[in-house]
Amino acid sequence: TRPLSLWLCLKKGTHFTLMIGTIAFACRYPAMLPIKGLSWALVPFMLISGLADSLYWVPYHNYFASVGDTKDRGSSVGIREAIATVVAVIGPVFGGLLLAVDPLYAFMLPFVLTLLSVLPLMKTPSLPVPAKPTKEEKKNIDPFGFIVFIGDGLFFQAGTVWPLIVFMILSENYGNFGFILALAAFFRATGCMLFGKLIDKGNGSLICFIGYGLHIVVLTVRGFFAYTVPVVIACDFFAAIAYCFSIPGLMTAVYNATKRTSHPLYFTYHTEFGWDIGAVSAMLICAGLTAAGINLRWGLVIAVAGAALKIFVLDRYYRKRNIPS
C-alpha cells in the first residue's frame, strides 16, 4: 500500500493525506474487537494497519520536515518525542482500567480520540500539492534516507521481540510489564528534549554514537544476561537513556535531509520504502529463527546490525556537513 500514499499526496496534497491516514489509524481499534486469538479476525486488522501505516507516515514525516525549521530541528524532535512518550505512559493506564470494565470501552475510546485528533490538523498550515517527481529527480535521489531507514527497520522490528521475552519472563503479568514500560518511558521523556538541543549545537555525530552504541550494549546484555526482573528493569532504564540520544539524532538528520532535497515528498517515500525492507526482513528472520526452534533472543542480533548500520550512515551524514543539521 506504500505507493498509494505517494499517489494520494500527489493528487490531494500532503496535508489532506495526513488527515486520511489519521482516520485510517483510528479504524484499527474497532478492528481489534473481534480478535480472540489466531483466527481470520486478524486479517481485517492487518489490512487496516498496513494501510494506516502507509497513509500516515509518509505524509507525516514529509509534513514535519517541511513546516519545521532546520536550525532548531533537534529541539523540535526532542519536544515531540517527550510529549508522545508521556501520552504513551498515560494511555495504557486508562486502557487497562477500561479493559477491566468492558473491552468495548477500551478499544472505542482510542478510536474516538484518534478521530478527534483530525480537528487540530485541520487548523495547521496546508502545503502546496507537490508536482510529480521527474525521472531525473527519481534517478538522483539522495540514498541517505533509504539506507538509514533500512537500518532503522532492522533495529526497530527485531527489537520488538524484546517485549515478548519480557512478557514471558514476568509470567504474563500485565501489571509488572506495564510498570517497566512506564519507568522506561519516564526517563525517555525527560532526556529527549535535552539531547535534541545538543544536536542543534553541532553534536549530532557524537549524540548518535552514544545513543546507538548504548543500544548495542543494552541489546547484548538483554540477549545474554536478562533473565530476572531487576536485570530487565536495568536494561529498560538504559534503553530509555539510549533513545534520548538516538531518536533525536536520527530524525533530525532525516528531516533536514528531506528539506534539502529537490523533491521532499519522493525523498520521504523512498526513505519509508527503505524502512519497509528493513522491517520485513527483520520479521522474516526472527520468524525463521522461531520456526527452526532457535531461542528468540538471537533475533536481537538483527537489531544490533541495524543499530551498527545507522551509526555508520549517520556519522557520515553529520561529518559531511560539519554542522548541527
Tab-separated table of C-alpha atoms in Angstrom:
chain	number	residue	atom	x	y	z
A	1	THR	CA	0.000	0.000	0.000
A	2	ARG	CA	3.008	2.347	0.202
A	3	PRO	CA	2.602	3.612	-3.425
A	4	LEU	CA	-0.973	4.611	-2.570
A	5	SER	CA	0.309	7.200	-0.090
A	6	LEU	CA	2.553	8.774	-2.731
A	7	TRP	CA	-0.298	8.826	-5.265
A	8	LEU	CA	-2.705	10.460	-2.803
A	9	CYS	CA	-0.137	13.063	-1.717
A	10	LEU	CA	0.483	13.985	-5.352
A	11	LYS	CA	-3.259	14.068	-6.059
A	12	LYS	CA	-4.691	15.756	-2.959
A	13	GLY	CA	-1.671	17.066	-1.075
A	14	THR	CA	0.372	16.046	1.977
A	15	HIS	CA	-1.902	17.762	4.477
A	16	PHE	CA	-5.042	16.038	3.190
A	17	THR	CA	-3.343	12.612	3.099
A	18	LEU	CA	-2.112	13.083	6.669
A	19	MET	CA	-5.705	13.546	7.845
A	20	ILE	CA	-6.858	10.482	5.871
A	21	GLY	CA	-4.013	8.486	7.393
A	22	THR	CA	-5.057	9.588	10.879
A	23	ILE	CA	-8.619	8.383	10.229
A	24	ALA	CA	-7.242	5.079	8.939
A	25	PHE	CA	-5.226	4.720	12.158
A	26	ALA	CA	-8.394	5.250	14.184
A	27	CYS	CA	-10.098	2.387	12.352
A	28	ARG	CA	-7.540	-0.081	13.702
A	29	TYR	CA	-9.162	-0.014	17.146
A	30	PRO	CA	-12.640	-1.302	16.283
A	31	ALA	CA	-10.894	-3.866	14.033
A	32	MET	CA	-9.252	-5.287	17.188
A	33	LEU	CA	-12.530	-6.044	18.932
A	34	PRO	CA	-13.357	-9.363	17.170
A	35	ILE	CA	-9.831	-10.758	17.691
A	36	LYS	CA	-9.796	-13.614	20.204
A	37	GLY	CA	-6.625	-15.392	19.097
A	38	LEU	CA	-5.089	-16.756	15.900
A	39	SER	CA	-8.096	-16.572	13.584
A	40	TRP	CA	-9.356	-14.921	10.404
A	41	ALA	CA	-10.390	-11.946	12.544
A	42	LEU	CA	-6.728	-10.885	12.402
A	43	VAL	CA	-6.872	-10.301	8.641
A	44	PRO	CA	-9.007	-7.079	8.630
A	45	PHE	CA	-6.809	-5.659	11.399
A	46	MET	CA	-3.644	-6.466	9.432
A	47	LEU	CA	-5.005	-4.879	6.246
A	48	ILE	CA	-6.209	-1.735	8.019
A	49	SER	CA	-2.936	-1.417	9.953
A	50	GLY	CA	-0.878	-1.726	6.792
A	51	LEU	CA	-2.991	0.878	5.033
A	52	ALA	CA	-2.853	3.210	8.047
A	53	ASP	CA	0.938	2.950	8.320
A	54	SER	CA	1.483	3.864	4.680
A	55	LEU	CA	-1.143	6.620	4.520
A	56	TYR	CA	0.050	8.229	7.762
A	57	TRP	CA	3.833	8.037	7.999
A	58	VAL	CA	4.762	9.231	4.504
A	59	PRO	CA	2.766	12.495	4.773
A	60	TYR	CA	3.566	12.864	8.486
A	61	HIS	CA	7.345	12.771	8.063
A	62	ASN	CA	7.145	14.934	4.953
A	63	TYR	CA	4.893	17.460	6.682
A	64	PHE	CA	7.042	17.606	9.835
A	65	ALA	CA	10.151	18.142	7.713
A	66	SER	CA	8.502	20.838	5.587
A	67	VAL	CA	6.965	23.030	8.284
A	68	GLY	CA	9.857	22.703	10.762
A	69	ASP	CA	12.943	24.897	10.924
A	70	THR	CA	16.372	23.407	10.221
A	71	LYS	CA	18.285	25.347	12.850
A	72	ASP	CA	16.234	24.082	15.814
A	73	ARG	CA	15.175	20.723	14.387
A	74	GLY	CA	16.771	18.712	17.202
A	75	SER	CA	14.829	20.637	19.838
A	76	SER	CA	11.577	20.191	17.907
A	77	VAL	CA	12.074	16.439	17.601
A	78	GLY	CA	13.015	16.216	21.277
A	79	ILE	CA	9.858	18.035	22.399
A	80	ARG	CA	7.711	15.883	20.096
A	81	GLU	CA	9.201	12.661	21.455
A	82	ALA	CA	8.760	13.832	25.061
A	83	ILE	CA	5.053	14.597	24.514
A	84	ALA	CA	4.483	11.313	22.674
A	85	THR	CA	6.217	9.375	25.453
A	86	VAL	CA	4.123	10.953	28.208
A	87	VAL	CA	0.956	10.069	26.293
A	88	ALA	CA	2.299	6.542	25.768
A	89	VAL	CA	2.542	6.157	29.563
A	90	ILE	CA	-0.912	7.556	30.308
A	91	GLY	CA	-2.659	5.608	27.522
A	92	PRO	CA	-2.040	2.062	28.803
A	93	VAL	CA	-3.116	3.080	32.321
A	94	PHE	CA	-6.563	4.169	31.133
A	95	GLY	CA	-6.674	1.295	28.650
A	96	GLY	CA	-6.044	-1.245	31.393
A	97	LEU	CA	-8.758	0.237	33.599
A	98	LEU	CA	-11.296	0.285	30.761
A	99	LEU	CA	-10.350	-3.258	29.719
A	100	ALA	CA	-11.260	-4.425	33.222
A	101	VAL	CA	-14.700	-2.836	32.815
A	102	ASP	CA	-15.528	-3.729	29.210
A	103	PRO	CA	-13.254	-4.346	26.158
A	104	LEU	CA	-15.650	-2.278	24.049
A	105	TYR	CA	-14.749	0.872	26.019
A	106	ALA	CA	-11.025	0.064	25.915
A	107	PHE	CA	-10.979	-0.015	22.109
A	108	MET	CA	-13.628	2.558	21.256
A	109	LEU	CA	-12.116	5.340	23.385
A	110	PRO	CA	-8.856	5.475	21.372
A	111	PHE	CA	-10.950	5.185	18.205
A	112	VAL	CA	-12.880	8.338	19.130
A	113	LEU	CA	-9.797	10.217	20.402
A	114	THR	CA	-7.830	9.459	17.245
A	115	LEU	CA	-10.713	10.661	15.092
A	116	LEU	CA	-10.872	13.869	17.156
A	117	SER	CA	-7.149	14.442	16.558
A	118	VAL	CA	-8.031	15.261	12.945
A	119	LEU	CA	-9.671	18.504	14.150
A	120	PRO	CA	-6.443	20.294	15.204
A	121	LEU	CA	-4.809	19.035	11.988
A	122	MET	CA	-7.456	20.965	10.085
A	123	LYS	CA	-6.106	24.140	11.689
A	124	THR	CA	-2.442	23.506	10.844
A	125	PRO	CA	-0.899	25.131	7.734
A	126	SER	CA	-1.553	23.430	4.433
A	127	LEU	CA	1.188	22.780	1.882
A	128	PRO	CA	1.010	23.192	-1.912
A	129	VAL	CA	0.224	19.966	-3.759
A	130	PRO	CA	3.653	18.724	-4.872
A	131	ALA	CA	4.467	18.176	-8.517
A	132	LYS	CA	5.027	14.660	-9.779
A	133	PRO	CA	8.719	13.719	-9.434
A	134	THR	CA	10.617	13.759	-12.714
A	135	LYS	CA	12.736	10.834	-13.909
A	136	GLU	CA	15.808	12.925	-13.167
A	137	GLU	CA	14.676	13.579	-9.581
A	138	LYS	CA	13.982	9.893	-9.033
A	139	LYS	CA	17.337	8.926	-10.508
A	140	ASN	CA	19.330	11.421	-8.433
A	141	ILE	CA	17.502	10.948	-5.122
A	142	ASP	CA	19.830	11.048	-2.106
A	143	PRO	CA	20.132	7.434	-0.850
A	144	PHE	CA	20.841	8.588	2.723
A	145	GLY	CA	17.244	8.273	3.962
A	146	PHE	CA	16.672	4.929	2.236
A	147	ILE	CA	19.815	3.336	3.710
A	148	VAL	CA	19.486	4.725	7.231
A	149	PHE	CA	15.850	3.617	7.387
A	150	ILE	CA	16.779	0.089	6.305
A	151	GLY	CA	18.884	0.103	9.466
A	152	ASP	CA	16.010	1.592	11.465
A	153	GLY	CA	13.592	-1.049	10.179
A	154	LEU	CA	16.014	-3.821	11.162
A	155	PHE	CA	16.674	-2.217	14.555
A	156	PHE	CA	13.083	-1.402	15.456
A	157	GLN	CA	11.305	-4.518	14.240
A	158	ALA	CA	13.879	-7.011	15.506
A	159	GLY	CA	13.798	-5.100	18.793
A	160	THR	CA	10.095	-5.891	19.154
A	161	VAL	CA	10.983	-9.442	20.177
A	162	TRP	CA	12.161	-7.988	23.495
A	163	PRO	CA	8.668	-7.161	24.870
A	164	LEU	CA	7.671	-10.744	24.036
A	165	ILE	CA	10.658	-12.048	26.001
A	166	VAL	CA	9.879	-9.730	28.942
A	167	PHE	CA	6.256	-10.845	28.882
A	168	MET	CA	7.386	-14.470	29.249
A	169	ILE	CA	9.941	-13.638	31.954
A	170	LEU	CA	7.284	-11.889	34.033
A	171	SER	CA	4.996	-14.917	33.799
A	172	GLU	CA	2.474	-12.991	31.686
A	173	ASN	CA	1.836	-10.466	34.441
A	174	TYR	CA	0.445	-7.351	32.741
A	175	GLY	CA	0.940	-5.231	35.850
A	176	ASN	CA	4.688	-5.814	36.052
A	177	PHE	CA	5.046	-5.408	32.307
A	178	GLY	CA	3.249	-2.051	32.365
A	179	PHE	CA	5.318	-0.791	35.300
A	180	ILE	CA	8.587	-1.454	33.476
A	181	LEU	CA	7.374	0.252	30.304
A	182	ALA	CA	6.176	3.279	32.270
A	183	LEU	CA	9.505	3.577	34.111
A	184	ALA	CA	11.445	3.437	30.854
A	185	ALA	CA	9.132	5.976	29.196
A	186	PHE	CA	9.595	8.470	32.059
A	187	PHE	CA	13.355	8.652	31.553
A	188	ARG	CA	12.946	8.765	27.799
A	189	ALA	CA	10.607	11.767	28.000
A	190	THR	CA	12.904	13.809	30.226
A	191	GLY	CA	16.017	13.146	28.159
A	192	CYS	CA	14.731	13.718	24.624
A	193	MET	CA	14.384	17.485	24.983
A	194	LEU	CA	17.870	17.904	26.476
A	195	PHE	CA	19.714	15.925	23.813
A	196	GLY	CA	17.667	17.427	20.980
A	197	LYS	CA	19.129	20.809	21.899
A	198	LEU	CA	22.661	19.382	21.902
A	199	ILE	CA	22.197	18.271	18.279
A	200	ASP	CA	21.273	21.822	17.295
A	201	LYS	CA	24.581	22.954	18.798
A	202	GLY	CA	26.590	20.740	16.453
A	203	ASN	CA	26.907	17.467	18.348
A	204	GLY	CA	24.821	15.271	16.015
A	205	SER	CA	27.500	12.670	15.265
A	206	LEU	CA	28.506	12.310	18.926
A	207	ILE	CA	24.860	12.014	20.022
A	208	CYS	CA	24.249	9.208	17.507
A	209	PHE	CA	27.407	7.347	18.550
A	210	ILE	CA	26.419	7.491	22.215
A	211	GLY	CA	22.778	6.574	21.560
A	212	TYR	CA	23.234	3.642	19.239
A	213	GLY	CA	26.415	2.492	20.970
A	214	LEU	CA	24.437	2.275	24.205
A	215	HIS	CA	21.637	0.466	22.354
A	216	ILE	CA	24.124	-2.184	21.195
A	217	VAL	CA	25.367	-2.676	24.763
A	218	VAL	CA	21.803	-2.962	26.089
A	219	LEU	CA	20.780	-5.411	23.351
A	220	THR	CA	23.825	-7.564	24.134
A	221	VAL	CA	23.010	-7.633	27.851
A	222	ARG	CA	19.356	-8.404	27.084
A	223	GLY	CA	20.354	-11.280	24.860
A	224	PHE	CA	22.776	-12.975	27.247
A	225	PHE	CA	22.022	-11.901	30.813
A	226	ALA	CA	18.454	-10.555	31.193
A	227	TYR	CA	16.555	-13.414	32.876
A	228	THR	CA	15.393	-11.738	36.084
A	229	VAL	CA	13.164	-8.742	36.837
A	230	PRO	CA	15.971	-6.496	38.244
A	231	VAL	CA	18.118	-7.011	35.130
A	232	VAL	CA	15.097	-6.433	32.864
A	233	ILE	CA	14.370	-3.144	34.663
A	234	ALA	CA	18.019	-2.063	34.440
A	235	CYS	CA	18.082	-2.824	30.709
A	236	ASP	CA	14.892	-0.864	30.083
A	237	PHE	CA	16.257	2.067	32.075
A	238	PHE	CA	19.419	2.267	29.967
A	239	ALA	CA	17.464	1.638	26.767
A	240	ALA	CA	15.334	4.679	27.615
A	241	ILE	CA	18.519	6.743	28.060
A	242	ALA	CA	19.783	5.455	24.702
A	243	TYR	CA	16.544	6.523	22.997
A	244	CYS	CA	17.022	10.042	24.360
A	245	PHE	CA	20.133	10.241	22.171
A	246	SER	CA	19.212	8.066	19.208
A	247	ILE	CA	15.730	9.269	18.198
A	248	PRO	CA	16.571	12.998	18.027
A	249	GLY	CA	19.862	12.148	16.284
A	250	LEU	CA	18.185	10.005	13.640
A	251	MET	CA	15.102	12.085	12.897
A	252	THR	CA	16.893	15.453	12.921
A	253	ALA	CA	19.162	14.172	10.152
A	254	VAL	CA	16.298	12.626	8.160
A	255	TYR	CA	14.049	15.696	8.404
A	256	ASN	CA	16.783	18.136	7.450
A	257	ALA	CA	17.878	15.912	4.554
A	258	THR	CA	14.239	15.856	3.444
A	259	LYS	CA	14.025	19.624	3.406
A	260	ARG	CA	17.220	19.970	1.337
A	261	THR	CA	16.299	17.521	-1.411
A	262	SER	CA	14.859	18.618	-4.764
A	263	HIS	CA	11.631	16.615	-4.219
A	264	PRO	CA	10.969	16.261	-0.454
A	265	LEU	CA	7.870	14.070	-0.861
A	266	TYR	CA	9.606	11.497	-3.060
A	267	PHE	CA	12.589	11.512	-0.696
A	268	THR	CA	10.247	10.657	2.193
A	269	TYR	CA	8.533	7.950	0.146
A	270	HIS	CA	11.919	6.482	-0.827
A	271	THR	CA	13.045	6.635	2.816
A	272	GLU	CA	9.926	4.850	4.068
A	273	PHE	CA	10.424	2.165	1.420
A	274	GLY	CA	13.838	1.522	2.982
A	275	TRP	CA	12.145	1.068	6.367
A	276	ASP	CA	9.759	-1.468	4.825
A	277	ILE	CA	12.675	-3.517	3.515
A	278	GLY	CA	14.460	-3.483	6.877
A	279	ALA	CA	11.338	-4.207	8.927
A	280	VAL	CA	10.025	-7.047	6.767
A	281	SER	CA	13.496	-8.616	6.600
A	282	ALA	CA	13.850	-8.456	10.383
A	283	MET	CA	10.466	-10.075	10.998
A	284	LEU	CA	11.073	-12.838	8.458
A	285	ILE	CA	14.461	-13.638	10.004
A	286	CYS	CA	13.012	-13.675	13.550
A	287	ALA	CA	10.106	-15.834	12.400
A	288	GLY	CA	12.569	-18.187	10.735
A	289	LEU	CA	14.625	-18.461	13.926
A	290	THR	CA	11.497	-19.299	15.914
A	291	ALA	CA	10.331	-21.860	13.350
A	292	ALA	CA	13.768	-23.512	13.500
A	293	GLY	CA	13.495	-23.818	17.280
A	294	ILE	CA	16.244	-21.252	17.932
A	295	ASN	CA	15.893	-19.067	21.024
A	296	LEU	CA	14.039	-15.864	20.160
A	297	ARG	CA	16.773	-13.857	21.899
A	298	TRP	CA	19.014	-14.357	18.872
A	299	GLY	CA	16.654	-12.094	16.972
A	300	LEU	CA	18.247	-9.231	18.919
A	301	VAL	CA	21.383	-9.741	16.801
A	302	ILE	CA	19.388	-8.322	13.875
A	303	ALA	CA	18.615	-5.220	15.958
A	304	VAL	CA	22.337	-4.840	16.711
A	305	ALA	CA	23.097	-4.990	12.977
A	306	GLY	CA	20.509	-2.279	12.328
A	307	ALA	CA	21.997	-0.053	15.042
A	308	ALA	CA	25.500	-0.510	13.630
A	309	LEU	CA	24.309	0.432	10.132
A	310	LYS	CA	22.662	3.589	11.490
A	311	ILE	CA	25.820	4.609	13.357
A	312	PHE	CA	27.854	4.329	10.166
A	313	VAL	CA	25.391	6.222	7.937
A	314	LEU	CA	24.524	8.954	10.450
A	315	ASP	CA	28.177	9.603	11.317
A	316	ARG	CA	28.944	10.116	7.628
A	317	TYR	CA	25.941	12.429	7.291
A	318	TYR	CA	26.859	14.693	10.205
A	319	ARG	CA	30.594	14.743	9.441
A	320	LYS	CA	29.974	15.570	5.794
A	321	ARG	CA	28.105	18.705	6.784
A	322	ASN	CA	30.053	19.517	9.933
A	323	ILE	CA	27.015	21.434	11.180
A	324	PRO	CA	24.112	20.550	13.513
A	325	SER	CA	21.780	19.760	10.630
